[in-house]
Coordinates of C-alpha atoms in Angstrom, one line a residue:
M1 CA 83.4 136.2 62.8
K2 CA 85.0 137.4 66.0
P3 CA 87.6 134.9 67.4
A4 CA 86.9 133.5 70.8
A5 CA 88.8 135.0 73.7
L6 CA 91.1 132.7 75.6
T7 CA 88.9 133.2 78.6
D8 CA 85.9 131.6 76.8
A9 CA 85.3 127.9 77.3
P10 CA 86.5 125.9 74.2
A11 CA 84.2 123.7 72.3
D12 CA 85.8 120.6 73.8
A13 CA 85.6 121.9 77.4
A14 CA 83.6 119.0 78.7
T15 CA 86.0 116.5 77.2
R16 CA 89.0 118.3 78.8
R17 CA 87.2 118.3 82.2
A18 CA 86.5 114.6 81.8
I19 CA 90.1 113.5 81.5
A20 CA 90.9 111.1 84.3
P21 CA 93.4 112.3 87.0
V22 CA 96.8 110.7 87.4
V23 CA 98.3 110.2 90.9
C24 CA 101.5 112.3 91.0
Y25 CA 103.4 110.0 93.3
P26 CA 102.4 106.3 92.8
V27 CA 103.5 104.7 96.1
E28 CA 103.5 101.0 95.1
T29 CA 107.3 101.0 95.3
L30 CA 107.5 103.1 98.5
P31 CA 108.9 101.1 101.4
R32 CA 106.1 100.5 103.9
P33 CA 106.3 99.9 107.6
D34 CA 105.4 96.5 109.0
L35 CA 102.4 97.9 110.9
A36 CA 101.7 94.5 112.6
A37 CA 105.3 94.5 114.1
Y38 CA 104.8 98.1 115.3
R39 CA 101.5 97.4 116.9
A40 CA 102.9 94.3 118.6
L41 CA 104.9 96.7 120.8
R42 CA 101.8 98.3 122.3
P43 CA 101.0 95.9 125.1
G44 CA 104.5 96.2 126.5
L45 CA 104.9 100.0 126.4
V46 CA 106.1 101.6 129.6
P47 CA 105.5 105.3 130.2
V48 CA 108.8 107.1 130.9
A49 CA 107.9 110.8 130.7
E50 CA 105.1 113.2 130.0
V51 CA 104.6 116.9 129.1
I52 CA 101.5 118.9 129.7
V53 CA 100.8 121.6 127.0
P54 CA 98.8 124.5 128.5
P55 CA 96.0 126.0 126.6
R56 CA 97.1 128.7 124.0
E57 CA 100.8 127.7 124.7
A58 CA 103.3 125.2 123.3
A59 CA 105.8 122.8 124.9
C60 CA 108.7 120.7 123.7
F61 CA 109.4 117.1 124.3
E62 CA 112.1 114.6 123.2
V63 CA 111.7 111.0 122.0
P64 CA 114.5 108.6 121.6
A65 CA 114.6 106.6 118.4
G66 CA 112.6 103.4 118.8
H67 CA 110.3 104.9 121.5
V68 CA 106.6 105.8 121.1
F69 CA 104.8 109.1 121.9
R70 CA 101.1 109.7 122.4
I71 CA 99.3 113.0 122.1
H72 CA 96.3 112.9 124.4
S73 CA 93.1 114.9 124.6
I74 CA 92.6 115.2 128.4
E75 CA 89.9 117.7 129.3
G76 CA 87.9 118.9 126.3
P77 CA 88.0 119.1 122.5
Q78 CA 91.3 120.7 121.5
V79 CA 93.5 120.6 118.4
G80 CA 97.3 120.8 118.4
D81 CA 99.9 122.0 115.9
L82 CA 102.9 119.6 115.8
N83 CA 106.5 120.4 114.7
L84 CA 109.2 117.7 114.6
W85 CA 113.0 117.9 114.2
N86 CA 115.8 115.4 114.3
A87 CA 116.9 115.9 117.9
E88 CA 120.5 115.6 116.9
N89 CA 120.3 117.9 113.9
L90 CA 117.6 120.6 113.8
D91 CA 118.3 121.2 110.1
E92 CA 116.3 118.0 109.5
A93 CA 112.7 118.8 110.1
F94 CA 109.2 117.6 109.2
F95 CA 108.2 118.1 105.6
S96 CA 104.4 118.5 105.5
G97 CA 104.2 119.0 101.8
K98 CA 106.0 115.7 100.9
T99 CA 104.1 113.9 103.6
R100 CA 100.9 115.2 101.9
A101 CA 102.1 114.2 98.5
L102 CA 102.9 110.6 99.6
N103 CA 100.0 110.0 102.0
G104 CA 97.2 112.4 101.1
T105 CA 95.7 115.5 102.7
H106 CA 95.2 113.7 106.1
V107 CA 97.3 111.1 107.8
G108 CA 96.2 108.1 109.8
L109 CA 97.0 104.6 110.8
G110 CA 100.2 103.3 109.1
D111 CA 101.1 106.6 107.5
Q112 CA 104.6 108.1 108.1
L113 CA 105.7 111.6 108.6
W114 CA 108.6 112.5 106.3
S115 CA 111.6 114.8 106.8
K116 CA 112.6 117.6 104.5
L117 CA 115.1 117.4 101.7
P118 CA 117.9 116.3 101.4
W119 CA 117.1 113.7 104.1
L120 CA 113.6 112.6 103.0
R121 CA 113.1 109.7 105.4
P122 CA 110.4 108.7 107.8
M123 CA 110.6 110.5 111.1
A124 CA 107.6 108.9 112.8
T125 CA 105.0 106.3 112.0
I126 CA 101.4 106.4 113.2
I127 CA 100.7 103.1 114.9
H128 CA 97.4 103.9 116.7
D129 CA 94.6 106.5 116.3
T130 CA 91.4 106.5 118.3
L131 CA 89.9 108.9 115.7
D132 CA 90.5 106.4 112.9
W133 CA 86.7 105.7 112.8
Y134 CA 86.0 109.3 111.5
G135 CA 87.2 108.8 108.0
F136 CA 86.0 111.5 105.5
D137 CA 82.6 113.1 106.2
A138 CA 80.0 114.4 103.8
F139 CA 81.8 117.8 103.6
G140 CA 85.1 116.2 102.7
G141 CA 86.4 116.8 106.2
A142 CA 88.8 114.5 108.0
C143 CA 91.2 114.6 111.0
H144 CA 95.0 115.1 111.3
D145 CA 95.7 117.2 108.2
V146 CA 98.9 118.2 106.5
I147 CA 97.2 120.8 104.3
G148 CA 97.0 123.8 106.7
T149 CA 100.1 125.6 107.9
R150 CA 99.6 127.0 111.4
C151 CA 97.8 130.0 112.7
D152 CA 100.3 132.9 112.8
P153 CA 100.5 136.5 113.9
Y154 CA 101.4 137.8 110.4
T155 CA 98.3 136.5 108.7
H156 CA 96.3 137.6 111.8
A157 CA 97.7 141.1 111.5
L158 CA 97.0 141.2 107.7
L159 CA 93.4 140.2 108.1
S160 CA 92.6 142.3 111.2
D161 CA 93.9 145.7 110.1
G162 CA 97.2 145.3 112.1
G163 CA 95.9 143.4 115.1
Q164 CA 98.7 142.0 117.3
Y165 CA 98.0 138.5 118.8
H166 CA 100.9 136.6 120.3
H167 CA 99.4 133.2 121.1
C168 CA 99.0 132.0 117.5
C169 CA 100.5 128.5 117.1
H170 CA 103.4 129.9 115.2
S171 CA 104.4 132.2 118.0
N172 CA 103.7 129.5 120.6
L173 CA 106.1 127.1 118.8
V174 CA 108.7 129.8 118.4
R175 CA 108.7 130.5 122.2
A176 CA 108.7 126.9 123.1
L177 CA 111.7 126.0 120.8
A178 CA 113.7 129.1 121.9
A179 CA 113.2 128.2 125.6
H180 CA 113.9 124.5 125.2
R181 CA 117.1 124.8 123.2
G182 CA 118.3 128.2 124.4
L183 CA 118.0 129.8 121.0
P184 CA 117.5 133.4 120.2
L185 CA 113.9 134.1 119.3
A186 CA 114.8 135.1 115.7
E187 CA 116.7 131.8 115.1
A188 CA 114.0 129.7 116.7
E189 CA 111.4 131.3 114.4
M190 CA 113.3 130.4 111.3
R191 CA 113.2 126.7 112.4
V192 CA 109.4 126.6 113.0
H193 CA 107.7 125.0 110.0
D194 CA 104.4 123.8 108.6
V195 CA 102.7 121.4 111.0
L196 CA 100.7 118.3 111.4
N197 CA 97.3 119.5 112.7
V198 CA 96.6 116.9 115.3
F199 CA 92.9 116.2 115.9
M200 CA 91.9 119.1 113.7
C201 CA 89.0 118.4 111.2
T202 CA 89.6 120.1 107.9
G203 CA 89.0 119.9 104.2
F204 CA 88.5 122.0 101.1
L205 CA 85.1 123.6 100.0
R206 CA 84.0 122.0 96.8
E207 CA 82.6 125.3 95.4
T208 CA 85.6 127.6 96.0
G209 CA 88.5 125.3 97.0
Q210 CA 88.9 127.2 100.2
Y211 CA 90.5 125.5 103.2
F212 CA 87.8 124.9 105.9
M213 CA 87.8 123.8 109.5
K214 CA 85.0 122.4 111.6
A215 CA 84.4 121.2 115.1
S216 CA 86.9 118.5 115.9
P217 CA 85.3 115.2 116.9
V218 CA 88.1 114.6 119.5
R219 CA 86.9 113.6 123.0
P220 CA 88.8 113.4 126.3
G221 CA 90.6 110.1 126.3
D222 CA 91.3 110.2 122.5
Y223 CA 95.0 110.0 121.4
L224 CA 97.3 109.8 118.4
E225 CA 100.2 107.3 118.9
L226 CA 103.4 107.5 116.9
F227 CA 106.6 105.5 116.7
A228 CA 109.9 107.5 116.6
E229 CA 111.9 106.3 113.6
I230 CA 114.8 108.7 114.5
P231 CA 115.6 110.7 117.7
L232 CA 113.0 113.4 117.8
L233 CA 112.5 116.8 119.2
G234 CA 108.9 117.8 119.1
A235 CA 107.0 121.0 119.8
L236 CA 103.2 120.9 120.3
S237 CA 100.9 124.0 120.5
A238 CA 97.5 123.8 122.0
C239 CA 95.8 126.0 119.4
P240 CA 94.1 129.2 120.6
G241 CA 91.1 128.0 118.4
G242 CA 90.2 125.2 120.8
D243 CA 88.3 122.7 118.8
C244 CA 88.4 125.1 115.7
S245 CA 84.6 125.0 115.4
N246 CA 84.4 128.7 114.9
T247 CA 87.7 130.7 115.1
H248 CA 91.4 130.6 115.8
S249 CA 93.9 133.1 117.1
S250 CA 91.5 134.1 119.7
D251 CA 91.1 134.4 123.5
A252 CA 87.4 133.8 123.1
A253 CA 87.4 130.1 122.1
A254 CA 87.2 127.5 124.8
C255 CA 90.7 125.9 125.0
H256 CA 92.1 122.9 126.9
P257 CA 95.5 121.4 127.6
L258 CA 97.0 118.5 125.8
R259 CA 99.3 115.8 127.2
V260 CA 102.3 114.2 125.4
E261 CA 103.3 110.8 126.8
I262 CA 106.7 109.2 126.0
L263 CA 106.7 105.4 126.2
R264 CA 109.5 102.8 126.0
P265 CA 108.9 99.4 124.3
E266 CA 110.3 96.2 125.7
A267 CA 112.2 95.7 122.4
P268 CA 112.3 97.3 119.0
P269 CA 109.8 96.1 116.3
A270 CA 110.9 92.9 114.7
G271 CA 113.3 93.6 111.9
W272 CA 113.4 97.4 112.5
T273 CA 116.4 99.6 111.9
P274 CA 116.4 103.4 111.9
P275 CA 115.8 104.7 108.3
E276 CA 118.7 106.0 106.3
P277 CA 118.4 109.3 104.4
A278 CA 117.3 109.2 100.8
P279 CA 119.9 107.6 98.5
Y280 CA 120.1 110.5 96.0
D281 CA 123.8 111.4 95.5
R282 CA 123.1 115.2 95.6
S283 CA 125.1 115.9 92.4
H284 CA 122.1 117.7 90.8
G285 CA 123.4 116.9 87.4
L286 CA 126.9 118.4 87.8
N287 CA 130.1 116.5 87.6
R288 CA 131.4 116.1 91.1
G289 CA 134.8 114.9 90.1

């Protein structure tokens, strides 16, 4: 009898597939923000600054720790790619992968955006979301994902036989950061990182596992509101895909500006202190003596 090849399904394939999943990062012991205390700030918020992000471009903004920023849809359906850094130390930046591992594929009310290792602390907390009603649709799509990266000119060139397009979100963010901080373009590019896809509606196809996008449900007047846990430098790109209903990295899609508003609370949330970096000692198993 010829032995079965390793590519053949084993006799117990159904049993193996039926094994229940285990959540990789149980979050029962994860410190959680007091959302009620954060939301109690909202009636007393005072606008102190705003930045308009033009279509197919990006712009930077700064938010002091303890302040709030809102990302607004103002003219038509438009998604945005958001980068965040510690305004006082650009080495500490948003970590989309760990944010995804701790919160899920999409973020919403009460979720926190985490910084990269070795800091691993909350950078911002979502305290209001006018798209919270959307949830997950029948296709598995939801808003504000941390599964995509950002449209970039390298992938565009790869998939278009060498096409050169300079208004991908990656390039937009690079230009904005370089201009805002006076950095050489090459240095700014090395600091641009995976994003929070604000307002974007995305998921994974059940049949193939491919990342999909669909028309964002965002309307003029919708906004995402976040509390700055540490001093933040943000960069937001108004994606050249518009509402991402059909394409991205394109001059053909209808695109609209976004508005970032910075707001000052009357007082910090009750009991709030800026988060400290993760308490790991960074010895990595070696004797530090």
